Coordinates of C-alpha atoms and ligand atoms in Angstrom, one line a residue:
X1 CA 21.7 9.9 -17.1
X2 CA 21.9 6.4 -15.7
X3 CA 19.7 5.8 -12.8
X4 CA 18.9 2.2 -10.1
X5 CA 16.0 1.5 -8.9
X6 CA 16.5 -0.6 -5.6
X7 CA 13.1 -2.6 -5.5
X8 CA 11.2 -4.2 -8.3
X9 CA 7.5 -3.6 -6.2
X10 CA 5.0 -1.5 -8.3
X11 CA 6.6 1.3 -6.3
X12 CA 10.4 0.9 -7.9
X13 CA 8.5 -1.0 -11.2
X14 CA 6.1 2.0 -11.8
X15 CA 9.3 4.9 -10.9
X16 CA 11.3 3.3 -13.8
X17 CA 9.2 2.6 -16.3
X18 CA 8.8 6.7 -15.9
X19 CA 12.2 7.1 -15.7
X20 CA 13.4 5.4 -18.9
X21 CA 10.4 6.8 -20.9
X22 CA 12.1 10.3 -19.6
X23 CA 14.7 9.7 -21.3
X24 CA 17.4 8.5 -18.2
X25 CA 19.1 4.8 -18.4
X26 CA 17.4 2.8 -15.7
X27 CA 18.3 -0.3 -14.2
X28 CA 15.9 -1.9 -11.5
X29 CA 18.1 -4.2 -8.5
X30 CA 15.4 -6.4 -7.0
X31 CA 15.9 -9.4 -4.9
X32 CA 13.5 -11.7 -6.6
X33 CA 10.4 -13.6 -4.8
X34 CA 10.8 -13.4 -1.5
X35 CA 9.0 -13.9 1.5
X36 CA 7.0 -10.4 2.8
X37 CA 7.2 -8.8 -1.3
X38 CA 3.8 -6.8 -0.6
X39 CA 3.0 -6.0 -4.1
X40 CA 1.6 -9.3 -5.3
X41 CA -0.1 -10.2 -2.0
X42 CA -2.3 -6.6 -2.6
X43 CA -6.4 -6.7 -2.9
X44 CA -5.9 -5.2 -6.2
X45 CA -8.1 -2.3 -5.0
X46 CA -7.2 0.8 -7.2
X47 CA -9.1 3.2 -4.0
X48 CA -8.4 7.4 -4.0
X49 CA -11.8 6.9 -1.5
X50 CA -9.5 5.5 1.2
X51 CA -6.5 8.0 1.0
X52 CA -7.7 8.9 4.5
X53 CA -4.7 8.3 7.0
X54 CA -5.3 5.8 9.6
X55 CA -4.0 8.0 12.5
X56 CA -6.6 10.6 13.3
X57 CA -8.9 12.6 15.7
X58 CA -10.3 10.1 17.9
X59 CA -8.8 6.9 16.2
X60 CA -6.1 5.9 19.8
X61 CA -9.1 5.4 21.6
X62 CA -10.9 3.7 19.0
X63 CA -7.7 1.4 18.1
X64 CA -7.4 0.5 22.1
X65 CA -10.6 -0.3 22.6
X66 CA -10.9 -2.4 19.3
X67 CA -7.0 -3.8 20.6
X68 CA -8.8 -5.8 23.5
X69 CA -11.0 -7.4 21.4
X70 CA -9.6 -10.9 20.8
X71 CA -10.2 -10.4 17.3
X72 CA -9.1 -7.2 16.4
X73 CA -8.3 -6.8 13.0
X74 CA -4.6 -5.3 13.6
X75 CA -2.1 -6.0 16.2
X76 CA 1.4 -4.9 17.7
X77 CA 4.6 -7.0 18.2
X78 CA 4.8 -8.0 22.0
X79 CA 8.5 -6.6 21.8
X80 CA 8.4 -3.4 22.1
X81 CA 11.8 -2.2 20.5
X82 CA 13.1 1.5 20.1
X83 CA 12.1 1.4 16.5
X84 CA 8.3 0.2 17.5
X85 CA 8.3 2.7 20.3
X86 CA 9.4 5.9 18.0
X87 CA 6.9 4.7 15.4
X88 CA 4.1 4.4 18.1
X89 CA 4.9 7.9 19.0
X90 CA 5.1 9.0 15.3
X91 CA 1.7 7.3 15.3
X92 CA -0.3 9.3 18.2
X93 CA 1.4 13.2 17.1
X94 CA 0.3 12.8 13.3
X95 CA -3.4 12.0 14.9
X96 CA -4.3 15.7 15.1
X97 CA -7.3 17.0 13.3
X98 CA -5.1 19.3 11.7
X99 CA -2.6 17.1 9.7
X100 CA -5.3 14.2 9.1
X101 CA -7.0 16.9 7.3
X102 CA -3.9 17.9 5.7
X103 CA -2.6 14.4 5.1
X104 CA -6.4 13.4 3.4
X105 CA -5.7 16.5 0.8
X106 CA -1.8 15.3 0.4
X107 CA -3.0 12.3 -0.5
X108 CA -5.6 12.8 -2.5
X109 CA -3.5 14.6 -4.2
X110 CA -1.4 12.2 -4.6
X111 CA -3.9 9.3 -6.1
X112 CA -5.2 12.2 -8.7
X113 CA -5.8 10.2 -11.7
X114 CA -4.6 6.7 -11.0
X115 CA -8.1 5.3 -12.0
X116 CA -6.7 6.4 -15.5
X117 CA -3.6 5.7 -15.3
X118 CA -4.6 1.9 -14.6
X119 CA -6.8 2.0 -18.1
X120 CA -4.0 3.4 -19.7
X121 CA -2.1 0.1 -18.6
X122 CA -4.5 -1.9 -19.6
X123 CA -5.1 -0.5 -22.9
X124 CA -1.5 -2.3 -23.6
X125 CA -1.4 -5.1 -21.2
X126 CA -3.2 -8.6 -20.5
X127 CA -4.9 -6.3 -17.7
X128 CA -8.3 -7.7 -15.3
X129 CA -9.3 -4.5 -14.7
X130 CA -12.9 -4.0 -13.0
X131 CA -14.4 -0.9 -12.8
X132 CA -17.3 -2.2 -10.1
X133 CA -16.6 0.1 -7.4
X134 CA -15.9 -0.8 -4.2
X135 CA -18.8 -1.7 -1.7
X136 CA -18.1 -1.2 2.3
X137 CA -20.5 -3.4 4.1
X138 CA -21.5 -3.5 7.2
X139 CA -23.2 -5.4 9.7
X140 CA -23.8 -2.6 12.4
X141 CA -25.5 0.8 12.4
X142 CA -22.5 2.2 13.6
X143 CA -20.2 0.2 10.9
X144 CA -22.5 1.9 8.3
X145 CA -21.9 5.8 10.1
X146 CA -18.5 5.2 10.4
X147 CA -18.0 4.2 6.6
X148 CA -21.2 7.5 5.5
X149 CA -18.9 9.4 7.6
X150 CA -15.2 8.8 5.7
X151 CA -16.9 9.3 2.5
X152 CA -18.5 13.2 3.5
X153 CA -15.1 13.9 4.7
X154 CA -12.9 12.4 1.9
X155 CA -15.5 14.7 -0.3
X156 CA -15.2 17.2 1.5
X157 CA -11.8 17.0 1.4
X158 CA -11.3 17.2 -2.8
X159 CA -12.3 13.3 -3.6
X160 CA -14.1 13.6 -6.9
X161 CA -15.8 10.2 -6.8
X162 CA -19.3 9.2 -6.3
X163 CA -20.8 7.7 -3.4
X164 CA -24.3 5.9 -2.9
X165 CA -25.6 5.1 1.2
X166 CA -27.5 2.1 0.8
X167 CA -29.7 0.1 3.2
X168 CA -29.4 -3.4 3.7
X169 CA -31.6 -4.6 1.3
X170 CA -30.6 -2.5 -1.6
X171 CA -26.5 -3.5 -0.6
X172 CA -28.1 -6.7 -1.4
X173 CA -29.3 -6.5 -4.6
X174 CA -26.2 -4.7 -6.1
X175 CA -24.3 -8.0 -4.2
X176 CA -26.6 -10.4 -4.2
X177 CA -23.8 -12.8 -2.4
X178 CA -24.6 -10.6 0.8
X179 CA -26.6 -12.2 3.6
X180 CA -29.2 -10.8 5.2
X181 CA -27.0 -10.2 8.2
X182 CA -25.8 -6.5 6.2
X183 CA -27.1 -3.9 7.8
X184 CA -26.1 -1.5 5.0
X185 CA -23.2 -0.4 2.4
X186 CA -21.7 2.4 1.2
X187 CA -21.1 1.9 -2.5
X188 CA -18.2 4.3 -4.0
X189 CA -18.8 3.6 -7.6
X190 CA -15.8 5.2 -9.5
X191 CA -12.9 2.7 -7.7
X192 CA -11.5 0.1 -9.9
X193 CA -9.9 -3.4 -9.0
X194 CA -6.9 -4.9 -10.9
X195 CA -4.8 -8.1 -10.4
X196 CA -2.0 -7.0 -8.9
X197 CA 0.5 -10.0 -10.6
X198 CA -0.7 -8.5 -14.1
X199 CA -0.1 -5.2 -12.9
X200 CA 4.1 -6.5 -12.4
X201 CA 4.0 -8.3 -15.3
X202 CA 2.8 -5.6 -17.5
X203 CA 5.3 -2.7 -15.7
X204 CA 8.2 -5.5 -16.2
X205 CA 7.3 -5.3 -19.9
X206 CA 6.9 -1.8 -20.2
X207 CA 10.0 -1.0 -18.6
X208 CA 11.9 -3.7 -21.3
X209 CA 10.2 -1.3 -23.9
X210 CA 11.6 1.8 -22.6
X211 CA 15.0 0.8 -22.9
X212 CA 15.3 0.1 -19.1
X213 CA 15.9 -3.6 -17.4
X214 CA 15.6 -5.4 -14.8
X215 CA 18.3 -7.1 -12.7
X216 CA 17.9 -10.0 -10.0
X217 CA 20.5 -9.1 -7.7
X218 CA 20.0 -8.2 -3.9
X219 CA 21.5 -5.2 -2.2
X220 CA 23.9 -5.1 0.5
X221 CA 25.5 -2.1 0.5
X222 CA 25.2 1.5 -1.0
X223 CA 27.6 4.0 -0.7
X224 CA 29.0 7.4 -2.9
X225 CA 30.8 6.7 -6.1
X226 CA 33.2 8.8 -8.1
X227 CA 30.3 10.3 -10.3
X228 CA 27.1 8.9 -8.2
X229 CA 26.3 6.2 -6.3
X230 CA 27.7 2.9 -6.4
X231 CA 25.1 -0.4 -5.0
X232 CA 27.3 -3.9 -4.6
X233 CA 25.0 -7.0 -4.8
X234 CA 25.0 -10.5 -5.2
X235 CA 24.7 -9.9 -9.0
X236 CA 27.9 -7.4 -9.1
X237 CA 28.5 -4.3 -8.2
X238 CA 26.4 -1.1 -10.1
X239 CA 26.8 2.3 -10.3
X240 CA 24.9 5.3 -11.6
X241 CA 24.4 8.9 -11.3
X242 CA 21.5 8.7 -9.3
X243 CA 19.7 6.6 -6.8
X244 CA 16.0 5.9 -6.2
X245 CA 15.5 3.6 -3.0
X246 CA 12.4 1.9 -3.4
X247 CA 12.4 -1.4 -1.5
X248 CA 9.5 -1.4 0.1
X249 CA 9.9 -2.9 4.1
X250 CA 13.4 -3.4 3.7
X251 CA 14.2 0.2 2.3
X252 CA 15.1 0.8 6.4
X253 CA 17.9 -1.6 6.8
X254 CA 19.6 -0.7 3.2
X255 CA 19.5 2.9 4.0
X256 CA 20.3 2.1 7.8
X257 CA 24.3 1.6 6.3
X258 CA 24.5 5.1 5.1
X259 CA 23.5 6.1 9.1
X260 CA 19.6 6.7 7.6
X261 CA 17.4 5.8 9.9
X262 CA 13.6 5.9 7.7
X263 CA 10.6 5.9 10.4
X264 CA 9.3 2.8 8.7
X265 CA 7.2 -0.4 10.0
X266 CA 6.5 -3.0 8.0
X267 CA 2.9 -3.8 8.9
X268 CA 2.0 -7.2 7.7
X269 CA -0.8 -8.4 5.7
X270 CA -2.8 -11.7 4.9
X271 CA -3.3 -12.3 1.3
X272 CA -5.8 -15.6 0.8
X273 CA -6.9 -16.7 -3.0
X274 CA -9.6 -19.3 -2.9
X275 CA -12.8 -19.8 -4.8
X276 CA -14.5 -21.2 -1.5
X277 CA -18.3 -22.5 -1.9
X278 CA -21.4 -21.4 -2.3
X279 CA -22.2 -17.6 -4.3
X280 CA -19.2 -16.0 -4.2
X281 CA -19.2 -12.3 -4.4
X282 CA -18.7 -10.4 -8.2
X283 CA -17.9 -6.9 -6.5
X284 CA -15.1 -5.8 -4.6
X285 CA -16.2 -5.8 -0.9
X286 CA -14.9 -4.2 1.9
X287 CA -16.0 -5.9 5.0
X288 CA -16.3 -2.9 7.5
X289 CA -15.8 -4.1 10.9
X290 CA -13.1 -7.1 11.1
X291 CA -11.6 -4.5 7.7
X292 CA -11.4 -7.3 5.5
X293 CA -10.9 -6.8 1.9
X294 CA -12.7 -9.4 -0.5
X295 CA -11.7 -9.0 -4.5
X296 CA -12.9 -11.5 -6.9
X297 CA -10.4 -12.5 -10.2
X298 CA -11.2 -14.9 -12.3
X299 CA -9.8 -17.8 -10.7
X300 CA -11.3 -17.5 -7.3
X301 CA -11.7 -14.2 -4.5
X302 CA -9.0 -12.7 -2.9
X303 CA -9.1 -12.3 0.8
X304 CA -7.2 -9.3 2.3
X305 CA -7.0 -8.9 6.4
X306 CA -5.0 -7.9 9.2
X307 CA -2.7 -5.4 9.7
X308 CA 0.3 -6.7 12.1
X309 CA 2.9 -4.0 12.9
X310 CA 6.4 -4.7 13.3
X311 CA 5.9 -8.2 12.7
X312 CA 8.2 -10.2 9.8
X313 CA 6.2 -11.4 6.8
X314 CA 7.0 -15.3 7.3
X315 CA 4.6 -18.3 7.2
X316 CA 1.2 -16.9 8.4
X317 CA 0.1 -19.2 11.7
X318 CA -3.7 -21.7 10.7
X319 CA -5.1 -20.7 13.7
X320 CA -5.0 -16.6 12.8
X321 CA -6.2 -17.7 8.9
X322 CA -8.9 -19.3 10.1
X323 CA -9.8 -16.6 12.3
X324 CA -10.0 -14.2 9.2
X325 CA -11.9 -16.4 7.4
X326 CA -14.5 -17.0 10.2
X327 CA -15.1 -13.7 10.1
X328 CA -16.0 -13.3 6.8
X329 CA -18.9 -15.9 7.4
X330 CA -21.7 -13.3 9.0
X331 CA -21.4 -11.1 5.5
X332 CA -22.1 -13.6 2.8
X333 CA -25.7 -15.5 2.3
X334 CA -23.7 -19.0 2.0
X335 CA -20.6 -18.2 0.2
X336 CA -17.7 -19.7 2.3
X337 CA -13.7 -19.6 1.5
X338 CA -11.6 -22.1 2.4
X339 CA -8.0 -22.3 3.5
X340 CA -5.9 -21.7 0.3
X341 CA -1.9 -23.3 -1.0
X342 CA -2.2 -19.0 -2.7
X343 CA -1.5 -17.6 0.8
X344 CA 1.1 -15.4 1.3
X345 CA 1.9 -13.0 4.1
X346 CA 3.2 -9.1 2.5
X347 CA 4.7 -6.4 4.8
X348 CA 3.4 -2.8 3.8
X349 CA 5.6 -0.3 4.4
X350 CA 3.9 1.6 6.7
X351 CA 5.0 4.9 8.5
X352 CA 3.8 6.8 11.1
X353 CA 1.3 9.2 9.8
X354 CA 0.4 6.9 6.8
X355 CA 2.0 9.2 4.1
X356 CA 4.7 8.0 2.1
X357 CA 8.2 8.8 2.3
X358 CA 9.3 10.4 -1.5
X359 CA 11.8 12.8 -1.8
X360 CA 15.7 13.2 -1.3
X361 CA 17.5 12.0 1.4
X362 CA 19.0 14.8 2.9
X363 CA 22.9 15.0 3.4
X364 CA 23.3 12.5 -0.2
X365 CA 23.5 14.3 -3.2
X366 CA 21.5 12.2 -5.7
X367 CA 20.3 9.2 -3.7
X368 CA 16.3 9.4 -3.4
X369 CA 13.5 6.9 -1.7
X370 CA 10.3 6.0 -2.9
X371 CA 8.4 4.2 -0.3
X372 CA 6.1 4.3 2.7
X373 CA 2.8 4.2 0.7
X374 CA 1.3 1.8 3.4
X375 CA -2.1 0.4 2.7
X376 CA -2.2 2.0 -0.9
X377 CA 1.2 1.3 -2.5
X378 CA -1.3 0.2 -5.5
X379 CA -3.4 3.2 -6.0
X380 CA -0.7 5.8 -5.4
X381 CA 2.0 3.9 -7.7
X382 CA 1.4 6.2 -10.6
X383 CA 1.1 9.4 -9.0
X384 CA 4.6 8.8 -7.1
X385 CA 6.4 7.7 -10.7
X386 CA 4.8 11.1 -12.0
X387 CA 6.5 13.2 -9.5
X388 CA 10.1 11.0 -8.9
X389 CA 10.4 12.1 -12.7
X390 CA 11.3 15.7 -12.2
X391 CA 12.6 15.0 -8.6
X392 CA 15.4 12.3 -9.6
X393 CA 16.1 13.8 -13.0
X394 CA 15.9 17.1 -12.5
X395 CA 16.2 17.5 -9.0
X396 CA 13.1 19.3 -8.7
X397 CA 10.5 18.6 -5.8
X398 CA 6.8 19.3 -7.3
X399 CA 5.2 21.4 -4.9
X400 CA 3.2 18.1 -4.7
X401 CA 5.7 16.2 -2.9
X402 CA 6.7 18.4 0.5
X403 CA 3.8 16.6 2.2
X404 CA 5.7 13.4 1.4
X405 CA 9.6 15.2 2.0
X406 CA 11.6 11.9 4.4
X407 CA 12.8 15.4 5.7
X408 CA 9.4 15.7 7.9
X409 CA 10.5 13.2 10.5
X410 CA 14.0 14.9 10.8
X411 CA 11.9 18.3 11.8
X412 CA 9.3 17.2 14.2
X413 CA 12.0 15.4 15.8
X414 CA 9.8 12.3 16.3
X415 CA 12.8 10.6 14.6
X416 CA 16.4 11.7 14.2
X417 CA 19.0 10.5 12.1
X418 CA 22.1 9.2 14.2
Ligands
FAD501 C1 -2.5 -8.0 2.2 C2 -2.3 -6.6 1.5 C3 -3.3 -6.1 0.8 C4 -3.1 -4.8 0.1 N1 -4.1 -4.3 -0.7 C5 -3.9 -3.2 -1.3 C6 -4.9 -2.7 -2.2 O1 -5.9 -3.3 -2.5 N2 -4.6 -1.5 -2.8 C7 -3.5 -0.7 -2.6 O2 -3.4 0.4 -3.2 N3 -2.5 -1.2 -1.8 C8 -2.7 -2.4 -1.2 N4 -1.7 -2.9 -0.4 C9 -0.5 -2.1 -0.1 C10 0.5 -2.3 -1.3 O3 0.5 -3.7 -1.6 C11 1.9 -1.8 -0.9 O4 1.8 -0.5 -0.4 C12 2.8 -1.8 -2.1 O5 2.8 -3.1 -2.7 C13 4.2 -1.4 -1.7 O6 5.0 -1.5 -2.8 P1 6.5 -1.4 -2.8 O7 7.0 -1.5 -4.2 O8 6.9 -0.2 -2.0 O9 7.0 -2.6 -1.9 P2 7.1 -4.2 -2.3 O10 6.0 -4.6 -3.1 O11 7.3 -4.9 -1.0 O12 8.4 -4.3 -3.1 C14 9.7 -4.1 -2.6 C15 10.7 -4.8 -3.5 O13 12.0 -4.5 -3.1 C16 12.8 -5.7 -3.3 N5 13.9 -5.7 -2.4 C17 13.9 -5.7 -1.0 N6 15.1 -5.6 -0.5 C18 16.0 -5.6 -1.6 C19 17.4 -5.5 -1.8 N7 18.2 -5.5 -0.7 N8 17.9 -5.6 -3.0 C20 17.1 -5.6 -4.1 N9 15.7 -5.6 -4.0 C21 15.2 -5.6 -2.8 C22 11.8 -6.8 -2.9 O14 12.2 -8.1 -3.4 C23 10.5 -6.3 -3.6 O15 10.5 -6.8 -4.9 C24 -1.9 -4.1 0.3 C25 -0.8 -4.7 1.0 C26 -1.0 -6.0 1.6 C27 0.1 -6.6 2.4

C-alpha cells in the first residue's frame, strides 16, 4: 500500500518510520527548514508527568489573572479573528473537571511507554539521551503546591512515575546551580531529556532503512485521485492510496482546501541555546512560575518559554528574549544565559482542549491527520506512530484513539466544518 506523510516533524517522521516497517510504501512531503518548524526548537523533554491538559477546573481564572501581569508567560494575539475566538471558546468548554480528568487518562494513555521507546532509538542512533528527571522549581510556596498538586493528580490519574517533594535546600543539592532563592522542587525522577535535532536525524535514517523516503517538496493542494489521494507540490505531483496529514501548524490551511476546517492554533514558542556564564545547570529544570523550561546538551542549555497563541512563528522581538531570560535570573546561584545566534521561534500545534487531533477525517475515504500534540509533540510521537499503524493501514481506530477522533469538535459543535 503506498502511503504520504505531509510533514517531516517527529509527528509525520515518527508515523512513517512505523508505516514502512508495517510493511506499506511511504513517502514523507515536507517543506524543508522553515521558519515556525516546532520540532527542532523543542526542550527535548521526553515528560508523560505533564500529560495534564492546560484547560482545566479553575485554570480561566488563573490564566486572567496571570494575563495582567506584564510578564505573563503566554499571551493572545490582539486580533481577535473567528478562528481565535472559536478556539478561545473550544478553550473554556474542555475546562470542566470532567474531561480534564478524562483528557489526563487519554493522554496518559497516550505517552505509555515513550520513555522506552526513546532508548530503543537510541540504542541505534547518535542519541543524547538523559535519564535525570525533570526538576520543577519554584520560588514560592504556592509555585511548590501547585507543582505537589499536578503530580498527586497525574498519579492519581494512572502516571506510573516517581515523584520526590523536596525543600529548598535539598532541590539544591540534587541542582547545585540553584540559588538560594528556590523555595522548593518537585523532582519526577523517571522523565528523560533528548536532543530533539538527533531525534530527526535518527527517524530520517530509520525511515531510509525501512524502505521509506523522504521528499522536499511543499504542498499546495490535496484532492481525491483515481485510486487515493493525489498531493501536487513544488517537487511534482504524488499520489497514494492513503493520506496521513501531519504538518504540524500548517496542517489547517492544507486541509482548509478540501472545506476542513481543524480547530487548530499555532501557539508559538521561544527556543534559546546558549552556554551563558557562571554554573550552569546539569538537570533538566522546569522553572515553575514564568514556566520556563531549561535543558542542558552538551554544547550549551536550552531555554524554552512562552506560549503565544495565534501568533506566526517569525523573528522573535530582543525586548520579549530578554524578558525570558531575566526571568530565569532569580532561580540560578550565578549561572546567567545570554542572548544566542541558536534562537528560533516554533509554533506548537495546539488545539483547544490540549489533546491531539489523530484519526480520519470524516467525509475522505483514506485521508487521515496526525497532529495537535501541543506542548508534547515530543513525548507522544511514539505512541501516535503506534496507533496511525492500524488506523491508516487497516482502517482500524484503537480503542485508544477516540479521545483523540478530529470528529470531537464536529460533535460538540464548538467547531463545524463549512
Ligand atoms: C519552544 C518549544 C518547546 C517545546 N518543548 C517540548 C518538549 O520539551 N517536549 C515535548 O514533548 N514537546 C515539546 N514541544 C512541542 C513539540 O515540539 C511539538 O508538539 C511537536 O514538535 C509537533 O511536531 P509536528 O511534527 O506535529 O510539527 P512540526 O515539528 O512543526 O513539523 C511540521 C512539519 O510539516 C512541514 N510542513 C508544513 N507545511 C507543509 C507543506 N505544505 N508541505 C510539506 N510539508 C509541510 C514543516 O516543514 C515541518 O517539517 C515544544 C515546542 C516548542 C515550540
Amino acid at each position: 500500500m503506498r502511503i504520504i506523510v505531509i510533514g517531516g516533524g517527529v509527528i509525520g517522521l515518527w508515523s512513517a518510520v512505523e508505516l514502512a516497517r508495517a510493511g506499506a510504501e511511504v513517502t514523507v512531503l515536507d517543506a524543508g527548514p522553515q521558519a515556525g518548524f516546532a520540532s527542532p526548537a523543542a526542550a527535548g523533554w521526553v515528560v508523560p508527568a505533564l500529560s495534564a491538559p492546560l484547560s482545566g477546573p479553575g485554570v480561566l481564572m488563573h490564566s486572567a489573572r496571570q494575563a495582567l501581569h506584564r510578564e505573563a508567560p503566554f499571551s493572545v494575539a490582539p486580533r481577535l479573528t473567528s478562528a481565535l475566538l472559536r478556539w478561545l471558546v473550544g478553550f473554556v468548554r474542555s475546562g470542566s473537571a470532567r474531561q480534564y480528568a478524562a483528557g489526563l487518562r487519554a493522554v496518559l494513555d497516550l505517552g505509555a511507554g515513550c520513555v522506552d521507546d526513546f532508548a530503543r532509538l537510541q540504542e541505534t542512533a547518535d542519541l543524547d539521551m538523559r535519564q535525570t528527571g525533570l526538576l520543577m522549581a519554584a520560588l514560592t510556596q504556592a509555585g511548590l503546591d501547585e507543582v505537589a498538586q499536578l503530580a498527586e493528580a497525574t498519579t492519581a490519574a494512572g502516571y506510573k512515575g516517581g515523584y520526590e517533594v523536596l525543600d529548598g535546600q535539598a532541590a539544591r543539592s540534587r541542582e547545585p546551580a540553584l540559588g538560594t532563592a528556590i523555595t522548593g522542587a518537585v523532582h519526577a525522577v523517571d522523565e528523560v531529556q533528548v536532543r530533539p535535532e538527533q531525534v530527526l536525524r535518527a527517524l530520517r535514517e530509520q525511515l531510509s532503512e525501512a524502505g521509506g523516503r523522504l521528499v522536499i517538496g511543499t504542498a499546495s493542494r490535496l484532492g481525491p485521485a483515481d485510486s487515493g489521494w493525489r498531493v501536487e507540490t513544488n517537487a511534482g505531483t504524488f499520489v497514494a492510496d492513503r493520506l496521513l496529514v501531519a504538518a504540524g501548524a500548517w496542517s489547517t490551511e492544507l486541509l482548509a482546501v478540501l472545506g476542513v476546517r481543524l480547530p487548530l492554533m499555532a501557539a508559538t514558542g521561544y527556543s534559546i541555546t546558549t552556554p551563558g556564564t557562571g554554573r550552569a545547570p546539569q538537570l533538566a529544570v522546569k522553572l515553575v512560575e514564568p514556566s520556563i523550561a531549561v535543558t542542558p546538551f552538551a554544547d550549551g542549555v536550552r531555554i524554552a518559554a512562552r506560549l503565544d497563541l495565534g501568533r506566526p512563528g517569525g523573528p522573535i522581538p530582543e525586548r520579549r528574549l530578554a524578558a525570558v531570560l531575566n526571568r530565569t535570573r532569580p532561580y540560578f546561584a550565578d549561572w546567567r544565559p545570554g542572548l544566542s545566534s541558536a534562537t528560533f521561534a516554533g509554533m506548537r500545534p495546539a488545539t483547544p482542549d490540549s489533546l491531539p487531533l489523530i484519526g480520519p477525517i470524516p467525509g475522505h475515504r483514506g485521508l487521515y491527520v496526525a497532529t495537535g500534540h501541543g506542548m508534547l509533540g515530543l513525548t507522544l510521537a511514539p505512541g501516535t506512530a503506534r496507533y496511525v499503524v492500524p488506523l491508516v493501514l487497516d482502517e482500524v481506530g484503537p480503542a485508544e484513539l477516540k479521545p483523540f477522533a478530529p470528529e470531537r469538535y464536529l460533535l460538540t459543535g464548538a467547531w463545524r466544518r463549512p
